[in-house]
Coordinates of C-alpha atoms in Angstrom, one line a residue:
M1 CA 60.3 -50.8 -32.1
D2 CA 58.5 -48.0 -33.9
E3 CA 57.1 -50.5 -36.4
I4 CA 55.5 -52.4 -33.4
I5 CA 54.1 -49.3 -31.7
L6 CA 52.6 -47.7 -34.8
K7 CA 48.9 -48.3 -35.2
N8 CA 46.2 -48.3 -38.0
T9 CA 42.5 -48.5 -38.2
D10 CA 42.3 -52.3 -38.4
F11 CA 44.4 -53.1 -35.4
N12 CA 44.4 -50.0 -33.1
N13 CA 47.8 -51.1 -31.9
I14 CA 47.8 -54.7 -30.8
Y15 CA 51.1 -54.5 -29.0
N16 CA 50.3 -51.2 -27.2
K17 CA 46.9 -52.6 -26.1
S18 CA 48.5 -55.8 -24.8
Y19 CA 51.1 -54.2 -22.6
R20 CA 48.6 -51.7 -21.2
L21 CA 46.2 -54.5 -20.3
A22 CA 49.1 -56.4 -18.7
A23 CA 50.1 -53.3 -16.7
A24 CA 46.5 -52.9 -15.5
V25 CA 46.3 -56.5 -14.5
F26 CA 49.6 -56.3 -12.5
M27 CA 48.3 -53.2 -10.7
I28 CA 45.2 -55.0 -9.6
S29 CA 47.0 -58.2 -8.7
N30 CA 49.4 -56.2 -6.5
V31 CA 46.6 -55.5 -4.0
M32 CA 45.2 -59.0 -4.0
E33 CA 45.6 -60.4 -0.4
Q34 CA 46.5 -64.0 0.3
S35 CA 45.8 -65.0 -3.3
G36 CA 49.0 -67.1 -3.8
E37 CA 48.6 -69.4 -6.8
L38 CA 45.9 -67.3 -8.4
E39 CA 47.9 -64.1 -8.3
T40 CA 51.0 -65.9 -9.8
K41 CA 48.9 -67.4 -12.6
I42 CA 47.3 -64.0 -13.5
K43 CA 50.8 -62.3 -13.7
K44 CA 52.2 -65.2 -15.7
L45 CA 49.4 -65.0 -18.3
S46 CA 49.8 -61.2 -18.5
L47 CA 53.5 -61.5 -19.3
E48 CA 52.8 -64.2 -21.9
L49 CA 50.3 -61.9 -23.5
V50 CA 52.8 -59.2 -24.1
S51 CA 55.5 -61.6 -25.4
M52 CA 53.1 -63.2 -27.8
S53 CA 52.0 -59.8 -29.1
V54 CA 55.6 -58.8 -29.8
N55 CA 56.1 -62.1 -31.7
L56 CA 53.5 -61.1 -34.2
K57 CA 56.2 -58.9 -35.9
D58 CA 57.8 -60.4 -39.0
I59 CA 56.1 -63.8 -39.1
N60 CA 54.3 -65.5 -42.0
F61 CA 50.5 -66.0 -42.4
Y62 CA 50.3 -69.5 -41.0
D63 CA 52.4 -68.8 -37.9
A64 CA 50.5 -65.6 -37.3
K65 CA 47.1 -67.3 -37.5
K66 CA 48.1 -69.8 -34.8
L67 CA 49.7 -67.1 -32.6
I68 CA 46.5 -64.9 -32.9
S69 CA 44.5 -67.9 -31.7
D70 CA 46.9 -68.4 -28.8
I71 CA 46.6 -64.7 -27.8
E72 CA 42.8 -65.0 -27.9
K73 CA 42.9 -68.1 -25.6
N74 CA 45.3 -66.3 -23.3
S75 CA 42.9 -63.3 -23.0
L76 CA 39.9 -65.5 -22.4
E77 CA 41.8 -67.4 -19.6
L78 CA 42.8 -64.0 -18.0
I79 CA 39.1 -63.0 -18.1
S80 CA 38.2 -66.2 -16.3
M81 CA 41.0 -65.7 -13.7
L82 CA 39.8 -62.2 -13.0
D83 CA 36.2 -63.4 -12.7
I84 CA 37.3 -65.9 -10.1
A85 CA 39.3 -63.2 -8.2
S86 CA 36.2 -60.9 -8.3
I87 CA 33.8 -63.7 -7.1
S88 CA 36.3 -64.5 -4.3
G89 CA 36.4 -60.9 -3.2
L90 CA 40.1 -60.5 -4.0
V91 CA 39.4 -57.7 -6.5
S92 CA 36.5 -55.3 -6.8
K93 CA 33.7 -56.1 -9.2
M94 CA 34.2 -52.7 -10.9
N95 CA 37.8 -53.2 -11.6
S96 CA 37.1 -56.7 -12.9
S97 CA 34.3 -55.4 -15.0
I98 CA 36.5 -52.7 -16.5
L99 CA 39.3 -55.1 -17.4
K100 CA 36.8 -57.6 -18.8
E101 CA 35.4 -55.0 -21.1
E102 CA 38.9 -54.0 -22.3
F103 CA 39.9 -57.6 -22.9
Q104 CA 36.7 -58.2 -24.9
A105 CA 37.5 -55.1 -27.1
F106 CA 41.1 -56.5 -27.5
I107 CA 39.8 -59.9 -28.7
L108 CA 37.6 -58.1 -31.2
E109 CA 40.7 -56.2 -32.5
L110 CA 42.5 -59.5 -32.8
S111 CA 39.6 -60.8 -35.0
K112 CA 40.0 -57.8 -37.3
F113 CA 43.7 -58.4 -37.4
S114 CA 43.1 -62.0 -38.5
E115 CA 40.6 -60.9 -41.2
K116 CA 43.2 -58.4 -42.5
F117 CA 45.8 -61.1 -42.6
E118 CA 43.6 -63.5 -44.5
N119 CA 43.8 -61.0 -47.4
N120 CA 47.6 -60.9 -47.2
K121 CA 48.6 -64.5 -46.8
N122 CA 52.0 -64.1 -48.4
T123 CA 53.1 -61.0 -46.5
S124 CA 54.6 -60.4 -43.1
V125 CA 53.0 -58.6 -40.2
K126 CA 55.7 -55.9 -40.7
S127 CA 54.2 -54.9 -44.0
I128 CA 50.8 -54.3 -42.3
F129 CA 52.5 -52.0 -39.8
G130 CA 54.6 -50.4 -42.6
E131 CA 55.1 -46.7 -43.2
A132 CA 53.0 -46.7 -46.4
S133 CA 50.0 -48.2 -44.5
I134 CA 50.4 -45.7 -41.7
S135 CA 50.7 -42.8 -44.2
N136 CA 47.5 -43.8 -45.9
V137 CA 45.6 -44.0 -42.6
N138 CA 46.9 -40.6 -41.5
N139 CA 45.8 -39.0 -44.8
N140 CA 42.4 -40.5 -44.5
L141 CA 42.0 -39.3 -41.0
Q142 CA 43.1 -35.8 -41.9
K143 CA 40.5 -35.7 -44.7
S144 CA 37.8 -37.0 -42.5
T145 CA 38.4 -34.6 -39.6
S146 CA 38.6 -31.6 -42.0
S147 CA 35.3 -32.4 -43.7
F148 CA 33.4 -33.4 -40.6
Q149 CA 33.5 -32.3 -36.9
P150 CA 30.5 -32.9 -34.6
K151 CA 29.2 -29.8 -32.9
L152 CA 27.9 -29.4 -29.4
N153 CA 26.3 -26.1 -28.1
G154 CA 27.7 -24.1 -31.0
G155 CA 31.3 -25.4 -30.6
Y156 CA 33.4 -28.2 -31.9
V157 CA 33.8 -31.5 -30.0
N158 CA 37.4 -32.7 -29.7
E159 CA 37.1 -36.5 -30.3
N160 CA 40.5 -37.2 -28.8
K161 CA 39.6 -35.2 -25.7
L162 CA 36.3 -37.1 -25.3
Q163 CA 38.2 -40.4 -25.6
N164 CA 40.9 -39.2 -23.1
N165 CA 38.2 -38.1 -20.7
T166 CA 36.5 -41.6 -20.9
N167 CA 39.8 -43.4 -20.3
G168 CA 40.6 -40.9 -17.5
H169 CA 37.4 -41.8 -15.7
K170 CA 38.1 -45.5 -16.1
R171 CA 41.6 -45.1 -14.7
K172 CA 40.3 -43.0 -11.8
D173 CA 37.6 -45.6 -11.0
M174 CA 40.1 -48.4 -11.2
R175 CA 42.5 -46.5 -8.9
K176 CA 39.9 -45.8 -6.3
N177 CA 38.8 -49.4 -6.3
M178 CA 42.4 -50.6 -5.9
I179 CA 42.8 -48.4 -2.9
L180 CA 39.5 -49.6 -1.5
D181 CA 40.5 -53.3 -2.0
F182 CA 43.8 -52.7 -0.2
I183 CA 42.0 -51.1 2.8
K184 CA 39.5 -54.0 2.9
G185 CA 42.3 -56.5 3.0
H186 CA 43.9 -54.7 6.1
K187 CA 42.5 -53.2 9.2
D188 CA 43.7 -49.7 10.0
V189 CA 46.2 -48.4 7.4
N190 CA 47.8 -45.1 6.8
I191 CA 48.8 -43.5 3.5
K192 CA 52.4 -44.7 3.8
D193 CA 51.0 -48.3 3.8
I194 CA 48.9 -47.7 0.7
V195 CA 51.4 -45.8 -1.6
P196 CA 53.9 -48.7 -2.2
N197 CA 51.0 -51.0 -3.3
I198 CA 49.4 -48.7 -5.8
T199 CA 51.7 -48.7 -8.8
G200 CA 52.1 -45.5 -10.8
C201 CA 50.3 -43.2 -8.3
S202 CA 51.8 -40.4 -6.3
E203 CA 51.1 -39.9 -2.6
K204 CA 49.2 -36.7 -3.5
T205 CA 47.0 -38.5 -6.0
I206 CA 46.2 -41.3 -3.5
Q207 CA 45.4 -38.6 -0.9
R208 CA 42.8 -37.1 -3.3
E209 CA 41.2 -40.5 -3.8
L210 CA 41.1 -41.2 -0.1
I211 CA 39.2 -37.9 0.4
A212 CA 36.8 -38.9 -2.4
L213 CA 36.2 -42.3 -0.8
I214 CA 35.5 -40.7 2.6
K215 CA 33.0 -38.3 1.0
E216 CA 31.3 -41.3 -0.7
G217 CA 31.0 -43.0 2.6
K218 CA 33.0 -46.0 1.6
I219 CA 35.8 -45.6 4.1
K220 CA 36.3 -44.0 7.5
K221 CA 39.2 -41.9 8.8
T222 CA 40.5 -41.5 12.3
G223 CA 43.3 -39.2 13.4
E224 CA 44.8 -36.2 11.7
R225 CA 47.6 -35.6 9.2
R226 CA 50.4 -38.1 9.4
W227 CA 48.6 -40.0 12.2
S228 CA 45.5 -40.5 10.0
K229 CA 44.3 -44.1 9.7
Y230 CA 41.8 -45.4 7.2
S231 CA 39.4 -48.4 7.5
I232 CA 36.1 -49.7 6.1

């Protein structure tokens, strides 16, 4: 498993990216109302995406080349399904746009993966994810970070922190839009109705997002405390 999860500069962790994309798609599809066949299709494609990415481990060049092509096709089909869901009003445009951007980045990583494999036709994918490759990448990263750090207002910028902040904002926007989509699909709902349908979020987190949506004027609240109801 470690060999699958480890990443390098060429792939940026194909497996890790695929299962995170699948998880995000599942979260969005869980709040899709009366979507039936479309929701089922989206979830099926997401699971296939993860399975195909896992299968990249320990296969030869010719099989990997075909599998990479299949993963790209799967990703493009998921983008199309999410576009349909967005146009139909089943998911918010912002959530659809965020996922589309992430899938496009994923497809670009697959292209880099394929280019790397072209130069290693007789090796297995396992060797690309091997310890020696990872060690070289880590050494290069350490040298780069020790010789160069961008400055801002007299201090050093933490690149990982900037990336985490960017990803954090994306997750927050996606979470808020999932809550908004759920409220749109129902009339008056309370927080107990919302919590089971927003995967991976605590009631306290959802409460904060509801307050933010009220301040932004996107939803209305009636009643107080446990009797509070939310609507558009």
